[in-house]
Short mmCIF file of C-alpha atoms and ligand atoms in Angstrom, two decimals:
data_model
loop_
_atom_site.label_atom_id
_atom_site.label_comp_id
_atom_site.label_asym_id
_atom_site.label_seq_id
_atom_site.Cartn_x
_atom_site.Cartn_y
_atom_site.Cartn_z
CA MET A 1 5.18 10.11 13.48
CA THR A 2 8.66 9.51 11.66
CA TYR A 3 8.37 7.15 8.18
CA LEU A 4 10.85 5.87 5.35
CA ARG A 5 10.37 9.47 3.45
CA ASN A 6 12.47 7.36 0.53
CA ALA A 7 10.27 5.21 -1.02
CA TRP A 8 7.97 4.82 -3.42
CA TYR A 9 4.17 4.71 -1.46
CA ALA A 10 0.44 3.79 -3.88
CA ALA A 11 -1.58 7.05 -4.10
CA ALA A 12 -4.62 6.29 -6.21
CA TRP A 13 -5.73 3.50 -8.83
CA SER A 14 -4.28 6.13 -12.11
CA GLU A 15 -8.23 6.36 -12.56
CA GLU A 16 -9.08 7.84 -9.17
CA ILE A 17 -6.84 10.72 -10.77
CA GLY A 18 -8.14 13.43 -13.61
CA ARG A 19 -8.97 16.60 -13.84
CA GLU A 20 -11.11 17.77 -10.44
CA PRO A 21 -8.12 17.95 -7.93
CA LEU A 22 -8.02 15.33 -5.70
CA ALA A 23 -7.01 15.21 -2.03
CA LYS A 24 -5.24 12.68 0.20
CA THR A 25 -3.42 12.26 3.37
CA PHE A 26 0.22 10.67 2.39
CA LEU A 27 2.56 10.35 5.35
CA ASP A 28 0.35 12.32 7.92
CA GLU A 29 1.35 14.96 4.49
CA PRO A 30 -1.95 16.66 2.71
CA VAL A 31 -1.65 16.21 -1.56
CA VAL A 32 -3.63 17.36 -3.59
CA LEU A 33 -3.05 14.38 -7.25
CA TYR A 34 -4.63 15.48 -10.72
CA ARG A 35 -3.81 15.47 -14.00
CA ASP A 36 -2.43 17.93 -16.58
CA THR A 37 -4.10 18.88 -20.60
CA ASN A 38 -1.13 16.06 -21.37
CA GLY A 39 -2.95 14.16 -18.97
CA ASP A 40 -0.03 13.55 -16.77
CA SER A 41 -1.17 13.08 -12.97
CA ILE A 42 0.21 16.17 -10.29
CA ALA A 43 1.21 15.62 -7.11
CA LEU A 44 1.62 19.52 -4.71
CA SER A 45 0.80 19.87 -1.34
CA ASP A 46 -2.41 20.84 -0.45
CA ARG A 47 -1.85 23.44 2.18
CA CYS A 48 -1.52 27.33 0.16
CA PRO A 49 1.68 29.01 1.37
CA HIS A 50 -0.78 32.22 1.86
CA ARG A 51 -2.79 30.85 4.29
CA PHE A 52 -3.29 27.35 4.56
CA ALA A 53 -6.15 26.87 2.56
CA PRO A 54 -6.63 23.79 0.81
CA LEU A 55 -5.77 24.26 -3.08
CA SER A 56 -7.78 21.09 -3.66
CA LYS A 57 -11.51 23.24 -3.27
CA GLY A 58 -9.25 24.88 -5.54
CA THR A 59 -10.10 24.79 -9.15
CA LEU A 60 -8.05 23.69 -12.46
CA VAL A 61 -6.94 27.04 -14.73
CA GLY A 62 -5.29 25.70 -17.22
CA ASP A 63 -2.14 22.63 -16.02
CA ALA A 64 -2.23 24.81 -13.06
CA ILE A 65 -4.11 25.12 -9.53
CA GLN A 66 -6.33 28.10 -8.27
CA CYS A 67 -6.25 28.65 -4.28
CA PRO A 68 -10.13 29.00 -3.37
CA TYR A 69 -9.23 31.82 -1.13
CA HIS A 70 -7.47 34.77 -2.96
CA GLY A 71 -6.69 32.56 -5.65
CA LEU A 72 -3.31 32.11 -6.27
CA ARG A 73 -2.32 29.90 -8.69
CA PHE A 74 0.29 27.49 -8.90
CA GLY A 75 2.17 25.47 -11.62
CA THR A 76 2.76 21.80 -11.88
CA ASP A 77 6.27 22.34 -10.45
CA GLY A 78 4.67 23.91 -7.41
CA SER A 79 6.03 27.54 -7.67
CA CYS A 80 3.08 30.00 -7.89
CA ILE A 81 2.73 31.84 -10.87
CA TYR A 82 0.02 34.33 -11.01
CA ASN A 83 -0.92 36.41 -7.99
CA TYR A 84 -4.67 37.99 -9.59
CA HIS A 85 -3.20 41.76 -6.49
CA GLY A 86 -0.35 41.89 -6.68
CA PRO A 87 3.30 40.92 -8.12
CA VAL A 88 3.96 37.15 -8.00
CA PRO A 89 5.64 36.25 -4.36
CA LYS A 90 8.98 34.71 -5.65
CA ALA A 91 8.99 32.62 -2.61
CA ALA A 92 5.55 31.44 -3.02
CA SER A 93 5.73 27.98 -3.19
CA VAL A 94 4.58 24.31 -3.30
CA ALA A 95 6.51 21.41 -2.57
CA ARG A 96 5.80 18.78 -6.11
CA TYR A 97 5.62 15.51 -5.99
CA PRO A 98 7.58 12.61 -7.87
CA LEU A 99 5.36 10.22 -9.26
CA MET A 100 4.95 7.15 -11.40
CA GLU A 101 2.58 4.85 -12.33
CA ARG A 102 2.55 0.34 -11.84
CA TYR A 103 0.33 -2.74 -11.42
CA GLY A 104 -3.00 0.54 -12.59
CA LEU A 105 -1.57 2.51 -9.26
CA THR A 106 0.51 6.08 -9.79
CA TRP A 107 2.87 5.57 -6.53
CA ILE A 108 4.45 8.67 -4.68
CA TRP A 109 7.78 9.49 -3.85
CA MET A 110 7.31 10.91 0.19
CA GLY A 111 10.06 12.23 0.09
CA ASP A 112 13.96 13.76 -1.79
CA PRO A 113 12.07 14.03 -5.17
CA GLU A 114 16.81 13.25 -6.34
CA GLN A 115 16.47 9.81 -5.10
CA ALA A 116 13.59 9.57 -6.86
CA ASP A 117 14.07 6.70 -8.69
CA GLU A 118 11.73 3.76 -10.46
CA ALA A 119 13.84 1.50 -9.79
CA LYS A 120 13.96 1.57 -6.70
CA LEU A 121 9.42 0.14 -6.03
CA PRO A 122 10.26 -3.47 -5.94
CA ASP A 123 8.84 -5.81 -8.49
CA PHE A 124 5.89 -7.30 -7.90
CA GLY A 125 6.15 -10.54 -10.64
CA PRO A 126 5.01 -11.31 -13.70
CA ARG A 127 1.68 -12.84 -12.45
CA LEU A 128 -0.56 -9.38 -10.85
CA THR A 129 -0.46 -7.92 -14.52
CA GLY A 130 0.68 -11.17 -16.60
CA ASP A 131 -1.55 -11.74 -19.63
CA ASP A 132 -2.24 -15.37 -18.02
CA PHE A 133 -4.53 -14.02 -15.16
CA THR A 134 -6.83 -11.45 -14.05
CA ALA A 135 -8.22 -9.87 -10.65
CA ALA A 136 -10.36 -8.33 -8.52
CA LYS A 137 -9.06 -5.13 -7.14
CA GLY A 138 -10.60 -3.40 -4.34
CA SER A 139 -9.20 -0.18 -1.59
CA LEU A 140 -10.29 0.48 1.74
CA MET A 141 -9.17 2.92 4.58
CA VAL A 142 -7.78 0.69 7.53
CA HIS A 143 -8.14 3.80 11.06
CA ALA A 144 -4.92 1.76 12.86
CA ASN A 145 -1.27 1.99 11.93
CA TYR A 146 0.07 0.71 8.60
CA GLN A 147 2.70 -1.54 11.13
CA LEU A 148 0.00 -2.77 12.37
CA VAL A 149 -1.62 -3.50 8.93
CA VAL A 150 1.53 -5.34 7.67
CA ASP A 151 1.96 -7.66 10.14
CA ASN A 152 -1.69 -8.78 10.52
CA LEU A 153 -0.25 -9.99 6.74
CA LEU A 154 2.54 -11.21 7.22
CA ASP A 155 0.87 -14.19 9.93
CA LEU A 156 -0.74 -15.85 8.20
CA THR A 157 -2.04 -17.44 11.13
CA HIS A 158 -5.41 -15.70 11.80
CA GLY A 159 -6.55 -16.80 9.38
CA GLU A 160 -8.30 -19.75 10.40
CA PHE A 161 -10.38 -17.52 13.41
CA LEU A 162 -10.93 -14.72 10.94
CA HIS A 163 -11.95 -15.82 7.34
CA PRO A 164 -12.46 -19.40 7.88
CA ALA A 165 -14.44 -19.22 4.39
CA PHE A 166 -10.69 -18.52 3.42
CA GLY A 167 -9.56 -22.61 4.98
CA SER A 168 -9.98 -24.78 7.68
CA PRO A 169 -6.94 -25.97 7.62
CA GLU A 170 -5.35 -29.45 9.98
CA SER A 171 -2.01 -29.25 10.09
CA THR A 172 0.31 -25.40 9.40
CA LYS A 173 3.70 -25.42 8.29
CA PHE A 174 5.54 -22.23 8.33
CA GLU A 175 8.57 -20.95 7.79
CA THR A 176 10.76 -17.57 6.99
CA ARG A 177 13.38 -16.41 4.91
CA LEU A 178 15.45 -13.36 4.11
CA GLU A 179 16.65 -12.62 1.51
CA GLY A 180 18.62 -8.85 1.32
CA ALA A 181 15.40 -6.46 3.39
CA THR A 182 13.34 -8.66 1.40
CA VAL A 183 10.34 -11.12 3.86
CA TYR A 184 8.87 -14.23 2.91
CA ALA A 185 6.71 -15.53 5.47
CA ASN A 186 5.77 -18.70 3.59
CA TYR A 187 3.31 -21.42 5.18
CA ARG A 188 2.12 -24.76 4.05
CA PHE A 189 -1.93 -26.08 4.49
CA ASP A 190 -1.06 -29.86 3.43
CA ASP A 191 -4.25 -32.02 2.95
CA GLU A 192 -7.71 -29.67 4.45
CA PRO A 193 -10.63 -29.63 2.59
CA VAL A 194 -10.49 -27.69 -0.58
CA SER A 195 -12.34 -24.12 1.18
CA PRO A 196 -15.84 -22.49 -0.14
CA ALA A 197 -13.06 -19.52 -1.44
CA VAL A 198 -11.41 -22.07 -3.94
CA GLN A 199 -14.52 -24.18 -4.62
CA PRO A 200 -15.44 -21.75 -7.17
CA PHE A 201 -12.09 -22.84 -9.71
CA TRP A 202 -11.34 -26.84 -8.54
CA THR A 203 -12.09 -28.83 -11.14
CA SER A 204 -10.98 -32.23 -9.40
CA SER A 205 -13.13 -34.55 -8.29
CA SER A 206 -10.64 -35.03 -5.26
CA GLU A 207 -12.23 -33.26 -1.90
CA ARG A 208 -8.85 -32.33 -0.43
CA CYS A 209 -5.70 -29.82 -1.82
CA ASP A 210 -2.70 -28.90 -0.42
CA ARG A 211 -2.24 -25.35 0.00
CA TRP A 212 0.60 -22.71 -0.06
CA ALA A 213 0.46 -19.12 0.93
CA ASN A 214 3.92 -17.74 0.33
CA MET A 215 3.62 -13.73 1.56
CA ARG A 216 6.53 -11.70 0.28
CA TRP A 217 7.36 -7.61 2.43
CA GLU A 218 9.17 -5.48 0.92
CA ALA A 219 9.94 -1.58 2.92
CA PRO A 220 8.03 -0.27 3.96
CA SER A 221 4.79 -1.82 4.04
CA ASN A 222 4.17 -3.36 0.75
CA LEU A 223 3.47 -6.86 -0.38
CA TYR A 224 2.94 -9.81 -2.79
CA LEU A 225 0.91 -13.05 -1.65
CA GLU A 226 0.74 -15.88 -3.87
CA VAL A 227 -1.49 -19.02 -2.93
CA ILE A 228 -1.22 -22.26 -4.16
CA VAL A 229 -4.08 -25.05 -4.54
CA LYS A 230 -3.47 -28.23 -5.80
CA GLU A 231 -4.58 -31.95 -5.40
CA SER A 232 -2.62 -33.46 -2.37
CA GLY A 233 -0.01 -34.59 -2.90
CA ALA A 234 0.17 -33.34 -6.59
CA PRO A 235 3.37 -32.07 -7.82
CA VAL A 236 2.58 -28.36 -8.55
CA ASP A 237 2.66 -27.44 -12.41
CA ASP A 238 -0.23 -26.32 -14.68
CA ASP A 239 -3.00 -28.05 -13.16
CA ALA A 240 -2.09 -25.93 -9.73
CA ILE A 241 -4.17 -23.41 -8.94
CA ILE A 242 -2.56 -20.08 -8.18
CA PHE A 243 -3.96 -16.67 -6.63
CA PRO A 244 -1.57 -13.58 -6.88
CA ALA A 245 -2.83 -10.83 -4.79
CA SER A 246 -0.81 -7.03 -3.45
CA HIS A 247 -1.49 -5.50 -0.71
CA PHE A 248 -0.33 -2.06 -1.38
CA LEU A 249 0.49 -0.33 2.64
CA THR A 250 0.52 3.51 2.40
CA PRO A 251 0.30 5.07 5.78
CA GLU A 252 -1.94 8.33 5.96
CA THR A 253 -1.61 9.48 8.83
CA LYS A 254 -0.62 7.75 12.66
CA ASP A 255 -3.46 6.41 13.31
CA SER A 256 -5.12 5.22 9.88
CA THR A 257 -3.90 3.40 6.30
CA HIS A 258 -4.97 3.04 2.61
CA TYR A 259 -5.18 -0.10 2.02
CA PHE A 260 -4.81 -0.93 -1.50
CA TRP A 261 -5.19 -4.55 -3.10
CA THR A 262 -5.64 -6.94 -6.17
CA ASN A 263 -7.21 -10.31 -6.05
CA GLY A 264 -5.30 -12.40 -8.69
CA ARG A 265 -5.96 -15.84 -10.21
CA ASN A 266 -5.66 -17.90 -12.80
CA ARG A 267 -9.71 -19.55 -14.09
CA LEU A 268 -12.34 -18.62 -15.34
CA ILE A 269 -10.13 -15.17 -16.31
CA ASP A 270 -13.01 -13.80 -18.79
CA ASP A 271 -15.58 -14.13 -16.33
CA GLU A 272 -16.00 -11.31 -15.25
CA GLU A 273 -18.91 -12.24 -12.84
CA MET A 274 -16.48 -14.70 -10.95
CA THR A 275 -14.32 -11.65 -10.35
CA LYS A 276 -16.97 -9.42 -9.50
CA LEU A 277 -17.60 -11.72 -6.30
CA VAL A 278 -13.89 -12.40 -5.72
CA TRP A 279 -14.06 -8.61 -5.06
CA GLN A 280 -17.47 -8.93 -2.86
CA ILE A 281 -15.40 -12.05 -0.85
CA THR A 282 -11.53 -9.92 -0.52
CA ASP A 283 -13.50 -6.60 0.41
CA ASN A 284 -15.73 -8.93 2.58
CA ALA A 285 -13.12 -10.48 4.43
CA PHE A 286 -10.90 -6.99 5.32
CA ARG A 287 -13.17 -4.62 5.46
CA ASN A 288 -15.40 -6.41 7.74
CA GLU A 289 -13.11 -9.00 9.26
CA ASP A 290 -9.27 -8.05 9.58
CA GLU A 291 -10.06 -4.16 9.65
CA PRO A 292 -12.58 -4.45 12.25
CA MET A 293 -9.86 -6.68 14.03
CA ILE A 294 -7.39 -4.72 13.21
CA GLY A 295 -8.88 -1.25 14.17
CA LEU A 296 -9.84 -3.10 17.91
CA VAL A 297 -6.21 -3.49 18.57
CA ARG A 298 -5.21 -0.09 18.44
CA ASP A 299 -8.09 0.75 20.37
CA ARG A 300 -6.21 -1.48 22.71
CA MET A 301 -2.78 0.25 22.70
CA ALA A 302 -4.83 3.26 24.00
CA GLY A 303 -2.21 5.34 21.87
CA ARG A 304 0.85 3.59 23.38
CA GLU A 305 4.15 2.25 21.07
CA PHE A 306 3.44 -1.56 20.36
CA GLU A 307 7.27 -2.13 21.69
CA ASP A 308 6.39 -0.18 25.16
CA LEU A 309 3.36 -2.87 25.63
CA ASN A 310 5.82 -5.96 24.95
CA PRO A 311 4.10 -7.94 22.73
CA ILE A 312 4.07 -11.72 23.54
CA PHE A 313 6.77 -12.70 20.16
CA LEU A 314 4.84 -15.90 19.15
CA THR A 315 7.30 -18.91 16.27
CA THR A 316 4.35 -16.95 13.94
CA ASP A 317 5.70 -13.67 14.98
CA ARG A 318 8.89 -14.25 12.91
CA ALA A 319 7.97 -12.25 10.28
CA ALA A 320 6.56 -9.15 11.45
CA GLY A 321 9.73 -9.04 13.90
CA ARG A 322 11.98 -9.28 11.31
CA ALA A 323 10.13 -6.77 9.28
CA ARG A 324 9.70 -4.28 12.11
CA GLN A 325 13.48 -4.39 13.01
CA ILE A 326 14.40 -4.13 8.96
CA LEU A 327 11.92 -1.11 8.18
CA LYS A 328 12.91 0.78 11.84
CA LYS A 329 16.77 0.30 10.59
CA MET A 330 16.23 2.04 7.17
CA ILE A 331 14.04 4.80 8.94
CA GLU A 332 17.01 5.50 11.85
CA SER A 333 19.59 5.70 8.83
CA GLU A 334 17.65 7.31 7.15
CA GLN A 335 17.18 10.05 9.41
CA SER A 336 21.03 10.40 11.11
CA ALA A 337 21.69 11.03 6.66
CA ASN A 338 18.84 13.19 6.96
CA ALA A 339 20.86 14.98 10.14
CA ALA A 340 24.73 15.27 8.57
CA GLU A 341 23.32 16.63 5.58
CA PRO A 342 19.89 18.97 5.61
CA ASN A 343 18.34 18.51 2.19
CA ALA A 344 18.90 21.36 -0.06
CA LYS A 345 15.04 21.73 0.48
CA SER A 346 15.57 22.86 3.35
CA LYS A 347 18.45 25.80 2.37
CA LYS A 348 16.99 27.03 -0.37
CA SER A 349 13.26 27.83 1.38
CA LEU A 350 16.06 29.87 4.17
CA GLU A 351 17.45 31.77 1.67
CA GLY A 352 14.11 32.57 -0.49
CA ALA A 353 12.67 33.73 3.78
CA ASP A 354 14.04 37.22 2.20
CA SER A 355 12.36 37.29 -0.92
S1 LIG B 1 -4.70 31.58 0.82
FE1 LIG B 1 -4.38 30.68 -1.43
S2 LIG B 1 -4.02 32.31 -2.09
FE2 LIG B 1 -4.33 32.60 0.40
FE1 LIG B 2 -6.78 -11.61 6.91
#
């Protein structure tokens, strides 16, 4: 499968990475994550260049990681620094992947390290981490291609069928907007009964509300959702309930996706029991409602490509369709740039092959 490589992908919650090697796969490549003795996070290819053992099954020796098979040790830059049995082979090194921290997550750059620039991760706005907000956070694996998960998130009309607890809209208005390479899918549900998911935060005596759900997609697969709920007909002001949420998706393989989410709110922000309840409701929806459905879709596709199955295009698919087009173009242009200028890394490994 061809992925966009020059991009930041959510790799792990920052606290997942410690002094025990952590094995994960991103974009079909095995990666080992750990922290060095300074506490900085390190990501290396998880395949020893000798006989291809997983370094993640080895041990940390100071800042280095020691292969569990014949004991070669690799430093934080990926180069072999120690061979118990003889000289250090010059060509022995593993790829090191750039990392950065943001939104409580460690992000990985699987492409050309020279192009890794922190500014290339889009800003998802102040509400994800703002002082007036708190959030439940979680993660799960989706056993399907990441683009099917993006489709799911950009088409929230699945909500009333798959997630009845999130609302039963009596009318849905939606618009798709494009700003550069950013896709917005904005939904508006006017004058609906206050749903069970909103009820704990609802302080008005009115039993009906307007709900807006504004989803924003950034390539390759990072989404921000802001849900705003207010009394029917009232303006959006300080009384509005705001639920900012992130959905960061990272392909593990063609048919599996790491899903990192946060679900925030501007109400009852010091109430930890409420945060646990929000976690349960959200985890249940994603794990027991979205994930199985997307998995069934994958099964029905039976390994065939999305376009080859001629999917019916509904007006509500505009945003997902746009996102697929934009990502496809970005991948194609990255591929043609790579073909025009074979990267320095492959040149270096050819030179190293003689040593
Ligand atoms: S496989 Fe790693 S040292 Fe042999
Ligand atoms: Fe859903």
